[in-house]
Short mmCIF file of C-alpha atoms in Angstrom, two decimals:
data_model
loop_
_atom_site.label_atom_id
_atom_site.label_comp_id
_atom_site.label_asym_id
_atom_site.label_seq_id
_atom_site.Cartn_x
_atom_site.Cartn_y
_atom_site.Cartn_z
CA MET A 1 116.10 25.72 19.02
CA ASN A 2 118.06 23.87 16.25
CA ASP A 3 116.02 20.68 16.92
CA PRO A 4 114.35 19.63 13.74
CA ALA A 5 111.65 17.80 15.72
CA ASN A 6 110.66 20.82 17.75
CA PRO A 7 111.00 23.86 15.41
CA VAL A 8 110.47 27.36 16.55
CA THR A 9 108.41 29.88 14.44
CA VAL A 10 108.94 33.58 14.84
CA GLU A 11 108.33 36.81 12.76
CA ALA A 12 111.38 37.22 10.31
CA CYS A 13 111.92 40.20 7.96
CA PHE A 14 114.35 40.37 5.25
CA THR A 15 116.00 43.83 5.63
CA SER A 16 118.65 46.07 3.80
CA PRO A 17 121.84 47.17 5.55
CA GLU A 18 120.24 50.68 6.00
CA PHE A 19 116.83 49.39 7.47
CA PHE A 20 117.88 49.68 11.12
CA THR A 21 119.52 53.25 10.70
CA THR A 22 116.74 54.71 8.63
CA LEU A 23 114.10 53.63 11.48
CA ARG A 24 116.54 54.59 14.22
CA THR A 25 116.36 51.19 15.75
CA PRO A 26 119.04 51.00 18.57
CA LEU A 27 121.79 48.43 18.26
CA GLU A 28 122.13 46.73 21.56
CA ARG A 29 124.99 44.19 20.79
CA GLY A 30 127.04 43.49 17.68
CA ARG A 31 126.56 45.00 14.40
CA PHE A 32 124.03 45.94 11.77
CA PHE A 33 124.08 44.43 8.20
CA THR A 34 126.46 45.78 5.81
CA THR A 35 126.64 45.53 1.96
CA HIS A 36 128.96 42.72 2.42
CA ASP A 37 126.38 40.42 3.90
CA ASP A 38 125.62 38.97 0.54
CA ARG A 39 125.39 35.38 -0.98
CA HIS A 40 129.25 35.13 -0.89
CA ALA A 41 129.61 35.82 2.75
CA PRO A 42 128.56 33.88 5.59
CA ALA A 43 124.95 33.83 6.24
CA VAL A 44 124.19 36.02 9.27
CA LEU A 45 121.38 36.92 11.49
CA ILE A 46 120.07 39.85 13.82
CA VAL A 47 117.69 39.06 16.64
CA ASN A 48 115.66 41.53 18.75
CA GLN A 49 115.94 41.83 22.33
CA ALA A 50 112.63 39.75 22.88
CA PHE A 51 114.11 36.81 20.83
CA ALA A 52 117.45 37.00 22.78
CA ARG A 53 115.67 37.01 26.14
CA LYS A 54 113.24 34.32 25.42
CA TYR A 55 115.65 31.87 23.57
CA TRP A 56 118.97 32.74 25.36
CA PRO A 57 118.25 34.21 28.75
CA GLY A 58 121.48 35.26 30.55
CA GLU A 59 123.48 34.19 27.54
CA ASP A 60 125.46 36.01 24.97
CA PRO A 61 123.51 35.73 21.57
CA LEU A 62 126.49 36.82 19.56
CA GLY A 63 128.11 33.91 17.56
CA LYS A 64 125.17 31.41 18.28
CA GLN A 65 124.18 29.56 15.12
CA VAL A 66 120.51 29.36 14.09
CA ALA A 67 119.15 27.00 11.61
CA VAL A 68 116.59 29.02 9.50
CA SER A 69 113.95 28.13 7.19
CA VAL A 70 111.64 30.58 5.66
CA LEU A 71 108.01 30.01 5.60
CA GLY A 72 105.63 31.64 3.03
CA THR A 73 102.01 31.62 2.96
CA GLY A 74 100.37 28.45 4.05
CA ARG A 75 103.55 27.63 5.89
CA ARG A 76 105.23 26.62 2.69
CA MET A 77 108.89 26.40 2.97
CA LEU A 78 110.77 28.93 0.77
CA GLY A 79 114.38 27.92 -0.04
CA THR A 80 116.38 25.44 2.21
CA ILE A 81 117.39 25.44 5.72
CA GLY A 82 120.68 27.00 6.32
CA PHE A 83 122.70 27.90 9.46
CA ARG A 84 123.15 31.64 10.09
CA ASN A 85 125.45 33.28 12.58
CA VAL A 86 123.85 36.00 14.85
CA VAL A 87 125.94 38.92 14.62
CA GLY A 88 123.60 41.67 16.25
CA VAL A 89 120.93 42.13 18.87
CA VAL A 90 118.61 45.15 18.04
CA GLY A 91 116.03 46.98 20.35
CA ASN A 92 112.41 45.73 19.97
CA MET A 93 110.38 47.65 17.36
CA LYS A 94 106.41 47.76 17.73
CA GLN A 95 104.85 45.63 15.05
CA GLU A 96 101.98 44.72 17.00
CA PRO A 97 99.22 46.76 18.85
CA LEU A 98 100.64 48.92 21.75
CA ASP A 99 99.38 46.76 24.51
CA VAL A 100 100.79 43.57 23.04
CA PRO A 101 104.28 42.96 24.47
CA SER A 102 106.95 42.81 21.69
CA SER A 103 107.26 39.16 20.23
CA PRO A 104 110.67 37.55 19.07
CA VAL A 105 111.71 38.64 15.70
CA VAL A 106 114.74 37.53 13.50
CA TYR A 107 116.25 39.96 10.82
CA LEU A 108 117.81 38.45 7.79
CA SER A 109 120.11 40.21 5.17
CA PHE A 110 118.02 41.29 2.00
CA HIS A 111 121.25 40.31 -0.01
CA GLN A 112 121.22 36.66 1.66
CA ASP A 113 117.80 35.71 0.55
CA GLU A 114 117.73 32.36 -0.98
CA THR A 115 114.02 32.44 -1.64
CA ASN A 116 114.64 34.87 -4.44
CA HIS A 117 112.34 37.47 -3.05
CA VAL A 118 109.13 35.64 -3.08
CA TYR A 119 107.29 38.01 -0.83
CA ALA A 120 103.74 39.26 -0.60
CA GLY A 121 105.05 42.55 -0.60
CA LEU A 122 107.90 45.04 0.11
CA ASN A 123 108.14 47.98 2.30
CA LEU A 124 110.29 50.71 1.44
CA PHE A 125 111.27 53.05 4.24
CA VAL A 126 112.69 56.53 3.25
CA ARG A 127 113.83 59.06 5.90
CA THR A 128 113.88 62.71 4.75
CA THR A 129 115.15 65.88 6.32
CA ALA A 130 112.33 68.04 4.96
CA ASP A 131 108.50 67.33 5.24
CA PRO A 132 108.00 63.77 4.18
CA ARG A 133 104.78 64.48 2.32
CA LEU A 134 106.82 66.60 -0.18
CA ALA A 135 109.10 63.75 -0.77
CA SER A 136 106.65 61.37 -2.09
CA GLY A 137 106.92 62.37 -5.82
CA THR A 138 110.70 62.19 -5.69
CA VAL A 139 110.46 58.76 -4.36
CA ARG A 140 107.97 57.74 -6.80
CA ASP A 141 110.03 59.17 -9.65
CA ARG A 142 113.18 57.55 -8.34
CA ILE A 143 111.66 54.07 -8.22
CA HIS A 144 109.96 54.33 -11.60
CA SER A 145 113.31 55.52 -13.11
CA LEU A 146 114.83 52.21 -12.11
CA ASN A 147 111.61 50.07 -13.09
CA PRO A 148 108.65 51.90 -14.74
CA ASP A 149 106.48 49.01 -14.31
CA GLN A 150 106.89 48.77 -10.73
CA PRO A 151 103.55 49.20 -8.94
CA LEU A 152 103.48 51.42 -5.80
CA GLU A 153 100.68 51.76 -3.27
CA ASP A 154 99.98 52.94 0.21
CA MET A 155 102.63 55.74 0.57
CA ARG A 156 102.26 57.15 3.94
CA THR A 157 104.30 59.11 6.38
CA MET A 158 105.17 57.29 9.60
CA ASP A 159 102.96 59.73 11.55
CA GLU A 160 100.23 58.60 9.34
CA VAL A 161 101.00 54.75 9.98
CA LEU A 162 101.14 55.56 13.63
CA GLY A 163 97.96 57.53 13.53
CA ALA A 164 96.08 54.80 11.77
CA THR A 165 97.22 52.29 14.14
CA LEU A 166 96.25 54.38 17.04
CA ALA A 167 93.22 55.77 15.91
CA ARG A 168 90.57 53.63 17.47
CA ARG A 169 92.57 53.87 20.81
CA ARG A 170 92.88 57.45 20.31
CA LEU A 171 88.81 57.73 19.67
CA SER A 172 88.40 55.69 22.78
CA LEU A 173 90.70 57.78 24.77
CA VAL A 174 89.09 61.24 23.61
CA LEU A 175 85.54 59.83 24.44
CA MET A 176 86.51 58.70 27.69
CA GLY A 177 88.56 61.86 28.39
CA SER A 178 85.61 63.75 27.32
CA PHE A 179 83.15 62.06 29.61
CA ALA A 180 85.71 62.19 32.56
CA GLY A 181 86.03 66.01 31.86
CA LEU A 182 82.20 66.24 31.93
CA ALA A 183 82.08 64.37 34.94
CA LEU A 184 84.66 66.52 36.67
CA VAL A 185 82.40 69.64 35.44
CA LEU A 186 79.25 68.04 36.96
CA CYS A 187 81.27 67.22 40.06
CA ALA A 188 82.41 70.99 40.52
CA ILE A 189 78.75 72.18 39.89
CA GLY A 190 77.44 69.73 42.35
CA VAL A 191 79.75 70.63 44.97
CA TYR A 192 79.49 74.30 44.30
CA GLY A 193 75.52 73.90 44.28
CA THR A 194 75.48 71.98 47.37
CA ILE A 195 77.74 74.31 49.19
CA ALA A 196 75.82 77.39 48.11
CA TYR A 197 72.53 76.07 49.00
CA SER A 198 73.89 74.72 52.54
CA LEU A 199 75.33 78.43 53.06
CA SER A 200 72.08 79.89 52.03
CA GLN A 201 70.31 78.05 54.93
CA ARG A 202 73.09 79.06 57.32
CA THR A 203 73.08 82.95 56.86
CA ARG A 204 71.60 83.49 60.39
CA GLU A 205 74.41 80.94 61.97
CA PHE A 206 77.16 83.03 60.10
CA GLY A 207 75.63 86.13 61.41
CA ILE A 208 75.88 84.82 65.04
CA ARG A 209 79.21 83.51 64.63
CA SER A 210 80.49 86.95 63.30
CA ALA A 211 78.71 88.66 66.18
CA VAL A 212 80.54 86.42 68.80
CA GLY A 213 83.87 87.05 67.20
CA ALA A 214 84.32 85.09 64.01
CA ALA A 215 86.57 86.90 61.37
CA ARG A 216 85.75 86.24 57.67
CA GLY A 217 88.65 83.90 57.37
CA ASP A 218 87.16 81.78 60.23
CA LEU A 219 84.07 81.52 58.43
CA VAL A 220 85.75 80.64 55.14
CA LYS A 221 87.79 78.01 56.99
CA MET A 222 84.99 76.41 58.45
CA VAL A 223 83.17 75.98 55.22
CA MET A 224 86.07 74.88 53.35
CA ARG A 225 86.73 72.14 56.26
CA GLU A 226 83.20 70.74 56.02
CA GLY A 227 83.15 71.00 52.23
CA LEU A 228 86.34 69.09 51.95
CA TRP A 229 85.64 66.63 54.51
CA LEU A 230 82.54 65.63 52.41
CA SER A 231 84.44 65.79 49.17
CA GLY A 232 87.15 63.61 50.95
CA MET A 233 84.59 61.04 51.88
CA GLY A 234 83.33 60.95 48.22
CA VAL A 235 86.72 60.67 46.78
CA ILE A 236 87.42 57.69 49.16
CA ILE A 237 84.32 55.81 48.30
CA GLY A 238 84.92 56.56 44.65
CA LEU A 239 88.46 55.40 44.74
CA GLY A 240 87.05 52.27 46.20
CA PHE A 241 84.85 51.83 43.28
CA SER A 242 87.45 52.58 40.80
CA LEU A 243 89.78 49.97 41.88
CA VAL A 244 86.96 47.60 40.98
CA VAL A 245 85.94 49.17 37.73
CA ALA A 246 89.34 49.96 36.60
CA ARG A 247 89.76 46.21 35.66
CA ALA A 248 87.27 46.65 32.82
CA MET A 249 89.69 49.33 31.32
CA GLU A 250 92.78 47.11 31.30
CA GLY A 251 92.13 46.44 27.52
CA LEU A 252 92.47 50.23 26.71
CA LEU A 253 95.65 50.67 28.79
CA PHE A 254 99.24 50.55 27.52
CA GLY A 255 102.46 50.69 29.55
CA ILE A 256 100.50 51.45 32.88
CA ALA A 257 98.55 49.09 35.19
CA ALA A 258 94.81 49.67 35.83
CA THR A 259 95.59 50.06 39.53
CA ASP A 260 98.58 52.34 39.07
CA PRO A 261 98.97 54.07 42.59
CA TRP A 262 100.16 57.45 41.17
CA THR A 263 97.26 57.73 38.84
CA PHE A 264 94.76 57.24 41.81
CA VAL A 265 96.79 59.75 43.76
CA ALA A 266 96.57 62.25 40.75
CA ALA A 267 92.86 61.66 40.27
CA ALA A 268 92.19 61.97 43.96
CA ALA A 269 94.26 65.30 44.12
CA THR A 270 92.60 66.70 41.13
CA LEU A 271 89.19 66.08 42.45
CA MET A 272 89.89 67.46 45.79
CA SER A 273 91.43 70.66 44.10
CA VAL A 274 88.27 70.88 42.02
CA ALA A 275 86.08 70.42 45.20
CA ALA A 276 88.19 72.96 47.04
CA ALA A 277 87.80 75.63 44.22
CA ALA A 278 84.17 74.81 44.13
CA CYS A 279 83.62 75.26 48.00
CA PHE A 280 85.77 78.58 47.87
CA THR A 281 83.54 80.71 45.89
CA PRO A 282 80.23 80.12 47.99
CA ALA A 283 82.37 80.03 51.22
CA TRP A 284 83.75 83.51 50.34
CA LYS A 285 80.38 84.79 49.48
CA GLY A 286 78.76 83.23 52.47
CA SER A 287 81.20 84.76 54.72
CA SER A 288 80.61 88.22 53.67
CA VAL A 289 77.22 88.16 55.55
CA ASP A 290 76.26 91.31 57.30
CA PRO A 291 75.58 89.97 60.87
CA ALA A 292 73.28 92.64 61.89
CA LEU A 293 71.23 91.89 58.84
CA ALA A 294 71.66 88.06 59.11
CA MET A 295 70.24 88.01 62.57
CA ARG A 296 67.38 90.26 61.94
CA ALA A 297 66.38 88.22 59.03
CA GLU A 298 65.26 85.33 61.29
CA MET B 1 85.02 104.26 76.81
CA ILE B 2 82.76 105.15 73.97
CA GLN B 3 82.68 108.46 72.14
CA LEU B 4 80.45 109.00 69.02
CA LYS B 5 80.58 112.25 67.19
CA ASN B 6 78.26 113.38 64.32
CA LEU B 7 77.77 109.86 63.58
CA ASP B 8 75.18 109.12 60.56
CA LYS B 9 74.02 105.92 59.04
CA SER B 10 71.93 105.88 56.04
CA ILE B 11 70.87 103.37 53.27
CA SER B 12 70.00 104.28 49.53
CA GLN B 13 66.29 104.32 48.73
CA GLY B 14 65.21 105.15 45.28
CA ASN B 15 67.37 107.97 44.01
CA GLY B 16 68.21 109.26 47.66
CA ARG B 17 69.21 108.04 51.01
CA LEU B 18 67.21 107.24 53.91
CA PHE B 19 68.96 108.07 57.21
CA ILE B 20 68.52 105.74 60.10
CA LEU B 21 70.86 107.68 62.41
CA ARG B 22 71.55 111.33 62.34
CA GLN B 23 74.35 113.28 63.90
CA ILE B 24 74.68 110.85 66.93
CA SER B 25 77.12 112.37 69.43
CA VAL B 26 77.11 110.24 72.62
CA ASP B 27 79.67 109.52 75.39
CA ILE B 28 79.52 106.40 77.45
CA ALA B 29 81.97 106.06 80.42
CA ALA B 30 83.48 102.73 81.61
CA GLY B 31 81.49 101.12 84.32
CA GLU B 32 78.09 102.82 83.03
CA PHE B 33 74.87 101.12 82.65
CA VAL B 34 72.96 102.84 79.85
CA SER B 35 69.72 102.12 78.21
CA ILE B 36 68.77 103.08 74.67
CA MET B 37 65.03 103.75 74.34
CA GLY B 38 62.80 104.85 71.67
CA PRO B 39 59.78 103.75 69.64
CA SER B 40 60.24 101.11 66.81
CA GLY B 41 62.26 102.18 63.84
CA ALA B 42 64.07 104.90 65.74
CA GLY B 43 67.41 103.26 65.11
CA LYS B 44 68.07 101.76 68.52
CA SER B 45 69.22 98.33 67.31
CA THR B 46 71.25 100.09 64.31
CA LEU B 47 72.96 102.18 67.03
CA LEU B 48 73.72 99.11 68.96
CA ALA B 49 75.34 97.22 65.91
CA VAL B 50 77.37 100.37 65.09
CA LEU B 51 78.78 100.20 68.85
CA GLY B 52 79.40 96.60 68.46
CA MET B 53 81.28 97.15 65.28
CA LEU B 54 78.76 94.76 63.51
CA ASP B 55 77.77 97.52 61.22
CA GLY B 56 80.87 99.49 59.65
CA ASP B 57 78.91 101.36 57.03
CA TRP B 58 78.39 104.61 58.52
CA THR B 59 80.02 108.04 58.64
CA GLY B 60 81.29 110.44 61.62
CA GLU B 61 83.55 109.55 64.52
CA TYR B 62 83.81 106.65 66.67
CA ARG B 63 86.42 106.16 69.40
CA PHE B 64 86.45 103.16 71.61
CA LEU B 65 88.95 103.23 74.58
CA ASP B 66 92.18 104.39 72.91
CA HIS B 67 91.16 103.29 69.33
CA VAL B 68 90.09 105.46 66.49
CA VAL B 69 87.22 103.29 65.14
CA HIS B 70 86.34 105.19 62.27
CA LYS B 71 89.89 104.80 61.08
CA MET B 72 90.31 101.18 61.37
CA LYS B 73 89.95 98.59 58.91
CA PRO B 74 87.24 95.92 59.01
CA LYS B 75 89.55 93.22 60.24
CA ASP B 76 90.88 95.29 63.10
CA ARG B 77 87.42 96.17 64.09
CA VAL B 78 86.57 92.63 64.36
CA ALA B 79 89.57 92.28 66.40
CA LEU B 80 88.42 94.99 68.91
CA ASN B 81 84.93 93.38 68.92
CA LYS B 82 86.37 90.14 69.86
CA GLN B 83 88.62 91.37 72.55
CA HIS B 84 86.23 93.79 74.51
CA ILE B 85 82.50 93.17 73.44
CA GLY B 86 79.84 90.59 74.26
CA PHE B 87 76.34 90.61 72.67
CA VAL B 88 73.11 89.51 74.13
CA PHE B 89 70.14 89.36 71.67
CA GLN B 90 66.39 89.51 72.16
CA GLN B 91 65.93 86.10 70.25
CA TYR B 92 69.13 84.64 72.19
CA HIS B 93 70.73 83.54 68.86
CA LEU B 94 72.12 80.52 70.06
CA LEU B 95 73.31 77.89 67.49
CA ASP B 96 70.49 75.15 67.12
CA ASP B 97 72.83 72.33 66.32
CA LEU B 98 75.12 72.72 69.26
CA THR B 99 74.74 71.78 72.80
CA VAL B 100 74.87 74.41 75.76
CA ALA B 101 78.46 73.72 76.34
CA GLU B 102 79.25 73.97 72.52
CA ASN B 103 77.49 77.32 72.12
CA LEU B 104 79.57 78.58 75.21
CA ASP B 105 82.61 77.49 73.30
CA VAL B 106 81.87 79.07 70.16
CA PRO B 107 83.33 82.73 71.15
CA LEU B 108 86.47 80.94 72.73
CA SER B 109 87.01 79.04 69.56
CA TYR B 110 87.61 82.28 67.63
CA ARG B 111 90.07 83.74 70.27
CA ASN B 112 93.17 81.64 70.10
CA ILE B 113 92.67 79.85 73.25
CA LYS B 114 93.96 76.32 73.94
CA LYS B 115 91.24 73.61 73.90
CA SER B 116 92.19 72.57 77.46
CA GLU B 117 91.74 76.27 78.59
CA ARG B 118 88.51 76.69 76.80
CA ASP B 119 87.18 73.49 78.34
CA SER B 120 87.90 75.03 81.68
CA LEU B 121 86.50 78.34 80.99
CA VAL B 122 83.08 76.67 79.70
CA ALA B 123 83.12 74.51 82.75
CA ASP B 124 83.46 77.63 85.10
CA THR B 125 80.78 79.53 83.15
CA LEU B 126 78.35 76.63 83.35
CA ASP B 127 78.88 76.38 87.08
CA ARG B 128 78.59 80.40 87.57
CA PHE B 129 75.37 80.40 85.80
CA GLY B 130 74.05 77.34 87.54
CA ILE B 131 73.26 75.57 84.15
CA VAL B 132 75.88 72.62 84.54
CA ALA B 133 72.85 70.12 84.40
CA LYS B 134 71.95 71.72 80.95
CA LYS B 135 75.33 71.46 79.26
CA GLY B 136 74.54 68.67 77.07
CA LEU B 137 71.07 69.87 76.04
CA PHE B 138 70.25 71.60 72.86
CA PRO B 139 68.66 75.09 72.82
CA ARG B 140 65.22 73.90 71.78
CA GLN B 141 65.11 71.71 74.89
CA LEU B 142 65.43 74.69 77.14
CA SER B 143 62.77 77.39 78.14
CA GLY B 144 63.19 80.90 76.90
CA GLY B 145 64.62 82.19 80.23
CA GLN B 146 67.13 79.41 80.30
CA GLN B 147 68.25 80.00 76.62
CA GLN B 148 68.66 83.82 77.47
CA LEU B 149 70.85 82.88 80.40
CA VAL B 150 73.01 80.67 78.21
CA ALA B 151 73.10 83.67 75.65
CA VAL B 152 74.30 85.88 78.49
CA ALA B 153 76.70 83.27 79.69
CA ARG B 154 78.07 83.26 76.20
CA ALA B 155 78.29 86.80 76.14
CA LEU B 156 80.36 86.94 79.23
CA ILE B 157 82.55 83.84 78.69
CA HIS B 158 85.62 85.70 77.30
CA LYS B 159 85.43 88.38 80.05
CA PRO B 160 84.36 91.49 77.80
CA SER B 161 84.42 94.90 79.12
CA LEU B 162 81.40 95.97 77.41
CA ILE B 163 77.98 94.17 77.18
CA LEU B 164 75.80 95.12 74.37
CA ALA B 165 72.24 93.84 75.09
CA ASP B 166 69.38 94.06 72.42
CA GLU B 167 66.02 93.99 74.27
CA PRO B 168 67.39 91.04 76.23
CA THR B 169 64.09 90.28 78.03
CA GLY B 170 61.95 90.97 74.92
CA ASN B 171 60.78 87.25 74.60
CA LEU B 172 60.79 86.60 78.37
CA HIS B 173 58.22 86.16 81.18
CA SER B 174 58.50 89.33 83.63
CA SER B 175 59.95 87.01 86.27
CA GLN B 176 62.66 85.55 84.03
CA GLY B 177 63.36 89.19 82.54
CA LYS B 178 63.89 90.41 86.22
CA GLU B 179 66.37 87.49 86.67
CA ILE B 180 68.26 88.75 83.57
CA MET B 181 68.03 92.48 84.63
CA GLU B 182 69.31 91.68 88.12
CA LEU B 183 72.20 89.66 86.56
CA PHE B 184 73.12 92.60 84.37
CA THR B 185 73.00 94.90 87.51
CA GLU B 186 75.43 92.43 89.30
CA LEU B 187 77.74 92.39 86.37
CA ASN B 188 77.62 96.33 86.30
CA ARG B 189 78.58 96.45 89.68
CA GLY B 190 81.59 94.22 89.00
CA GLY B 191 82.61 96.74 86.49
CA THR B 192 81.43 95.60 83.16
CA THR B 193 79.74 98.44 81.22
CA ILE B 194 76.46 97.59 79.97
CA VAL B 195 74.56 99.23 77.09
CA GLN B 196 71.02 97.79 76.65
CA VAL B 197 68.13 98.68 74.04
CA THR B 198 64.71 98.31 75.75
CA HIS B 199 61.26 99.40 75.38
CA SER B 200 60.61 98.62 78.92
CA GLU B 201 60.76 101.57 81.52
CA THR B 202 61.11 99.13 84.31
CA ASN B 203 64.28 97.47 82.47
CA ALA B 204 65.68 101.00 82.05
CA GLY B 205 65.24 101.60 85.58
CA TYR B 206 67.97 99.23 86.20
CA GLY B 207 70.45 101.36 84.20
CA LYS B 208 71.85 104.83 85.35
CA ARG B 209 71.27 106.85 82.26
CA VAL B 210 68.79 106.58 79.44
CA ILE B 211 69.74 107.74 75.66
CA GLU B 212 66.33 108.32 73.86
CA LEU B 213 66.29 107.94 70.00
CA ARG B 214 63.49 109.15 67.69
CA ASP B 215 63.58 109.09 63.92
CA GLY B 216 67.37 108.48 64.12
CA TRP B 217 68.22 111.44 66.24
CA VAL B 218 69.05 111.46 69.92
CA VAL B 219 66.31 113.71 71.41
CA ASN B 220 67.55 113.19 75.25
#
């Protein structure tokens, strides 16, 4: 890692001591930065779990020394290369899209910044106890009381930040969910219609079965059995197709495999429940046939 | 076995009610062979449906063996029907998609009988009625007489004490009709009570008593 011939480039953030506590980032090992981690103290570094796992698998990152050079726009080196001691390991924070695994990140103390803060921008995170939207004016006033010329832009709550990040994915999900719901309703209507039509053709049969001893429950059970057998066949065929088509959805999924077995079980169970409900109503109606009338209707 | 007292059956028609059966009071003893006769629309088939508990929408009193039918719930009536009654219809009413053997099995399948026992009963009945060779055939592959024979076999397979037959020879040639009536006579001699609806004086002659209906009333 410290070989100048093969430098490693990772994401880096200069952070204040309160950064991790404000964002409630879990501390896995060591410590967070403190106000004492300034230019007079030994240079320190915090890495995330992804970094520790990638570069020091099975090793204790604490106390490791890393030669760090900070690159700016166009990979321009900002400041000089200096060794920093790893003093902490924090949990991974999502800085990429949800479906992209967390990449290695190093965190540097804001007070040990030899680049003299040559940044494209600075993010200020504020945690409030009340509604954060009401706190924006207070934050703005506080900043301008320190530096009236400080430009401020893009003040957003974290929920808004997350919402914007997930908006496209959420739209896809809502659209797909709506289509899936519509398909489920059509499926229920289809099963209901098919069973109801089939039963309307079997009035005489029901009359005969009643006359030779079938109770209403027997007829309902028979129709349900037939309906669920057909639906079961449909679900099995559908699951086969789904296994193939699900691959196309992989890009829309996060934290779950396209072939997750429990999802398939839940989908099959939902479909069978809908089919059972769709079968029951016509089965119950059909079984109420008056046997004497049904047989005379021939 | 059967006691009907002041039994009325009516259906709503316009603002009023149309009576199909009026004040029917009839006693039928166990082991009797009774024929119900009368012109079309007299209520014969309706009376048979009431006796067989296929029709529960009537008023009056009906006692069957030790059971007070007019006070029973529909579910209990079905159970009573299952236990004691077999039906034979003019139009046979076999299930078209089932073979002869499967048709015979239908009543048994609703009577909590093990499959092996059911198979044995079906085999015995096929043998008794001489239709073993037909067991794999569908109703459409049989003549009318053969279909009615299967229908009678189906009515008897669970050994009912009462057979209700609605014009059982109505669709048969006279020779086939005679065979069915002789079969009924033989069953009656064996102790089975038979109530048949018929237009035929000849068929009524096989019975011991005639109940005549006219416009819903018992006239004889």
